Amino acid sequence: MAKRFSLEGRTVLLTGASSGVGAELAERLLDRDCRVIAWSRRPPEIESDADLVHEAVDLADSAALDAALSGLTTRHPDLSVVINNAGVSERGDFATMAAAELDRLAETQIAVNLAAPIRITQHLFPHLRAQASAMLVNNSSGLAVAPTAMNPVYCATKAGLRSFTYSTRYQAERAGGRLKVVEVLLPLVETPMTASRSHRGKLSADKAATRIIRGMERAEAEIWVGQAAILRRITGFSPALARRLLKIAGG
Ligand SMILES: NC(=O)c1ccc[n+]([C@@H]2O[C@H](COP(=O)([O-])OP(=O)(O)OC[C@H]3O[C@@H](n4cnc5c(N)ncnc54)[C@H](OP(=O)(O)O)[C@@H]3O)[C@@H](O)[C@H]2O)c1
């Protein structure tokens, strides 16, 4: 990969900018004079800015997603960075929860965490690979590498997204390499997603976003953030040990 990727003045599609890590990313992108097209159901809570364009999109609704994708690159021909950041995490206790409820939660997580990034990638890949330089970022998780017990579908979607990101990167390389394909692997971060988890040592969303932007500007293929970097080292010498640690400590 090239050593640097300038984010200055880019047009960026960012999903999940309404809270948490996505809101922090939006602020940093606006600081770099980017035009940010923010897709989420709620508008971003950050200060309004002429370069922040919120389009209300429910990523769990494939028809709504197709409608949003249709004509996107005509409306924004300079689009050169896409960040699939939106995500949903739900507990799934097979012993105590009703199957119908588990099905409903699974469907949403699969739609938002996996099906939507796949659809967005497939629609926008031809446009992105035709740019002088472009970047596609998928926000997976350390749990893509080693799952926990109680978030089975979430972990499965993130493992699926990790695999999909590899394949997309291979295709981008075959297409000439002007499109960089990046995966972000976060540890536990303090956001609304994790508000119910009283875990010590959560990384702030501010620090997580700062690290992600730095990794993007360095064109890192994989951005392992905070304690996820430790998980990477453990996985390197013993995937079984990494799985055991998450099985015990991951909830
Ligand atoms: N927090 C962590 O510990 C952690 C760890 C590893 C990975 N991650 C990943 O990091 C990413 C950001 O998570 P976060 O912690 O910042 O979560 P968050 O604060 O809960 O934000 C989630 C974002 O996803 C959007 N979203 C959810 N469902 C959507 C839908 N149906 N349609 C459109 N947008 C939807 C939300 O927007 P609306 O509700 O407005 O639609 C919101 O902006 C996720 O992919 C998550 O899996 C987080």
PDB file of C-alpha atoms and ligand atoms in Angstrom, residues 15-22 39-43 57-60 84-89 108 112-113 139-142 154 158 185-194, ligand 1:
ATOM      1  CA  THR A  15     -22.820   5.219   7.718  1.00  0.00           C
ATOM      2  CA  GLY A  16     -23.768   5.423  11.391  1.00  0.00           C
ATOM      3  CA  ALA A  17     -22.638   9.019  11.901  1.00  0.00           C
ATOM      4  CA  SER A  18     -25.473   9.786  14.326  1.00  0.00           C
ATOM      5  CA  SER A  19     -23.677   8.537  17.442  1.00  0.00           C
ATOM      6  CA  GLY A  20     -20.610   6.926  18.963  1.00  0.00           C
ATOM      7  CA  VAL A  21     -17.561   6.286  16.815  1.00  0.00           C
ATOM      8  CA  GLY A  22     -19.340   7.503  13.659  1.00  0.00           C
ATOM      9  CA  TRP A  39     -26.431   7.782   6.428  1.00  0.00           C
ATOM     10  CA  SER A  40     -28.373   6.806   9.538  1.00  0.00           C
ATOM     11  CA  ARG A  41     -31.967   6.923  10.712  1.00  0.00           C
ATOM     12  CA  ARG A  42     -31.389   9.815  13.125  1.00  0.00           C
ATOM     13  CA  PRO A  43     -29.481  12.982  12.173  1.00  0.00           C
ATOM     14  CA  VAL A  57     -31.519   5.733   5.540  1.00  0.00           C
ATOM     15  CA  ASP A  58     -32.597   2.601   7.370  1.00  0.00           C
ATOM     16  CA  LEU A  59     -29.864   0.122   6.445  1.00  0.00           C
ATOM     17  CA  ALA A  60     -32.043  -2.765   7.592  1.00  0.00           C
ATOM     18  CA  ASN A  84     -19.216   1.244   6.502  1.00  0.00           C
ATOM     19  CA  ASN A  85     -19.407   2.071  10.188  1.00  0.00           C
ATOM     20  CA  ALA A  86     -23.046   1.549  11.231  1.00  0.00           C
ATOM     21  CA  GLY A  87     -23.628  -1.457  13.447  1.00  0.00           C
ATOM     22  CA  VAL A  88     -26.023  -3.115  15.857  1.00  0.00           C
ATOM     23  CA  SER A  89     -25.121  -5.472  18.676  1.00  0.00           C
ATOM     24  CA  THR A 108     -31.549  -6.841  11.939  1.00  0.00           C
ATOM     25  CA  VAL A 112     -27.116  -3.743   9.147  1.00  0.00           C
ATOM     26  CA  ASN A 113     -23.712  -5.280   9.974  1.00  0.00           C
ATOM     27  CA  ASN A 139     -15.646  -1.334  10.647  1.00  0.00           C
ATOM     28  CA  SER A 140     -15.640  -4.918  11.907  1.00  0.00           C
ATOM     29  CA  SER A 141     -14.464  -5.715  15.467  1.00  0.00           C
ATOM     30  CA  GLY A 142     -11.934  -7.640  17.505  1.00  0.00           C
ATOM     31  CA  TYR A 154     -23.053  -9.974  16.138  1.00  0.00           C
ATOM     32  CA  LYS A 158     -18.300  -9.228  12.018  1.00  0.00           C
ATOM     33  CA  LEU A 185     -10.878  -3.765  14.379  1.00  0.00           C
ATOM     34  CA  LEU A 186     -12.050  -1.993  17.520  1.00  0.00           C
ATOM     35  CA  PRO A 187     -11.828  -3.141  21.140  1.00  0.00           C
ATOM     36  CA  LEU A 188     -14.624  -2.286  23.610  1.00  0.00           C
ATOM     37  CA  VAL A 189     -15.398   1.410  23.061  1.00  0.00           C
ATOM     38  CA  GLU A 190     -17.501   3.734  25.244  1.00  0.00           C
ATOM     39  CA  THR A 191     -20.551   4.438  23.060  1.00  0.00           C
ATOM     40  CA  PRO A 192     -24.340   3.972  23.285  1.00  0.00           C
ATOM     41  CA  MET A 193     -23.770   0.448  21.934  1.00  0.00           C
ATOM     42  CA  THR A 194     -21.870  -0.572  25.060  1.00  0.00           C
TER      43      THR A 194
HETATM   44  N1  LIG B   1     -18.577   0.221  20.763  1.00  0.00           N
HETATM   45  C1  LIG B   1     -17.801  -0.856  20.712  1.00  0.00           C
HETATM   46  O1  LIG B   1     -17.325  -1.373  21.742  1.00  0.00           O
HETATM   47  C2  LIG B   1     -17.461  -1.475  19.376  1.00  0.00           C
HETATM   48  C3  LIG B   1     -16.501  -2.508  19.352  1.00  0.00           C
HETATM   49  C4  LIG B   1     -16.159  -3.095  18.148  1.00  0.00           C
HETATM   50  C5  LIG B   1     -16.772  -2.656  16.979  1.00  0.00           C
HETATM   51  N2  LIG B   1     -17.702  -1.662  17.020  1.00  0.00           N
HETATM   52  C6  LIG B   1     -18.333  -1.257  15.772  1.00  0.00           C
HETATM   53  O2  LIG B   1     -18.171   0.135  15.578  1.00  0.00           O
HETATM   54  C7  LIG B   1     -19.271   0.636  14.808  1.00  0.00           C
HETATM   55  C8  LIG B   1     -19.857   1.852  15.503  1.00  0.00           C
HETATM   56  O3  LIG B   1     -20.407   1.426  16.733  1.00  0.00           O
HETATM   57  P1  LIG B   1     -20.708   2.422  17.951  1.00  0.00           P
HETATM   58  O4  LIG B   1     -20.165   1.775  19.150  1.00  0.00           O
HETATM   59  O5  LIG B   1     -20.306   3.787  17.591  1.00  0.00           O
HETATM   60  O6  LIG B   1     -22.302   2.253  18.032  1.00  0.00           O
HETATM   61  P2  LIG B   1     -23.478   3.292  18.292  1.00  0.00           P
HETATM   62  O7  LIG B   1     -23.033   4.471  19.066  1.00  0.00           O
HETATM   63  O8  LIG B   1     -24.605   2.472  18.794  1.00  0.00           O
HETATM   64  O9  LIG B   1     -23.810   3.792  16.811  1.00  0.00           O
HETATM   65  C9  LIG B   1     -24.320   2.921  15.858  1.00  0.00           C
HETATM   66  C10 LIG B   1     -24.609   3.703  14.582  1.00  0.00           C
HETATM   67  O10 LIG B   1     -25.166   2.769  13.629  1.00  0.00           O
HETATM   68  C11 LIG B   1     -26.346   3.343  13.104  1.00  0.00           C
HETATM   69  N3  LIG B   1     -27.353   2.341  12.795  1.00  0.00           N
HETATM   70  C12 LIG B   1     -27.798   1.331  13.575  1.00  0.00           C
HETATM   71  N4  LIG B   1     -28.826   0.710  12.976  1.00  0.00           N
HETATM   72  C13 LIG B   1     -29.037   1.344  11.797  1.00  0.00           C
HETATM   73  C14 LIG B   1     -29.962   1.184  10.742  1.00  0.00           C
HETATM   74  N5  LIG B   1     -30.915   0.243  10.780  1.00  0.00           N
HETATM   75  N6  LIG B   1     -29.902   2.020   9.679  1.00  0.00           N
HETATM   76  C15 LIG B   1     -28.964   3.006   9.647  1.00  0.00           C
HETATM   77  N7  LIG B   1     -28.047   3.204  10.597  1.00  0.00           N
HETATM   78  C16 LIG B   1     -28.098   2.386  11.677  1.00  0.00           C
HETATM   79  C17 LIG B   1     -26.893   4.245  14.217  1.00  0.00           C
HETATM   80  O11 LIG B   1     -27.694   5.265  13.626  1.00  0.00           O
HETATM   81  P3  LIG B   1     -29.284   5.401  13.834  1.00  0.00           P
HETATM   82  O12 LIG B   1     -29.648   4.699  15.102  1.00  0.00           O
HETATM   83  O13 LIG B   1     -29.498   6.877  13.858  1.00  0.00           O
HETATM   84  O14 LIG B   1     -29.883   4.776  12.619  1.00  0.00           O
HETATM   85  C18 LIG B   1     -25.629   4.819  14.819  1.00  0.00           C
HETATM   86  O15 LIG B   1     -25.232   5.980  14.138  1.00  0.00           O
HETATM   87  C19 LIG B   1     -20.252  -0.529  14.657  1.00  0.00           C
HETATM   88  O16 LIG B   1     -20.065  -1.163  13.419  1.00  0.00           O
HETATM   89  C20 LIG B   1     -19.832  -1.465  15.770  1.00  0.00           C
HETATM   90  O17 LIG B   1     -20.191  -2.814  15.511  1.00  0.00           O
HETATM   91  C21 LIG B   1     -18.059  -1.059  18.194  1.00  0.00           C
END
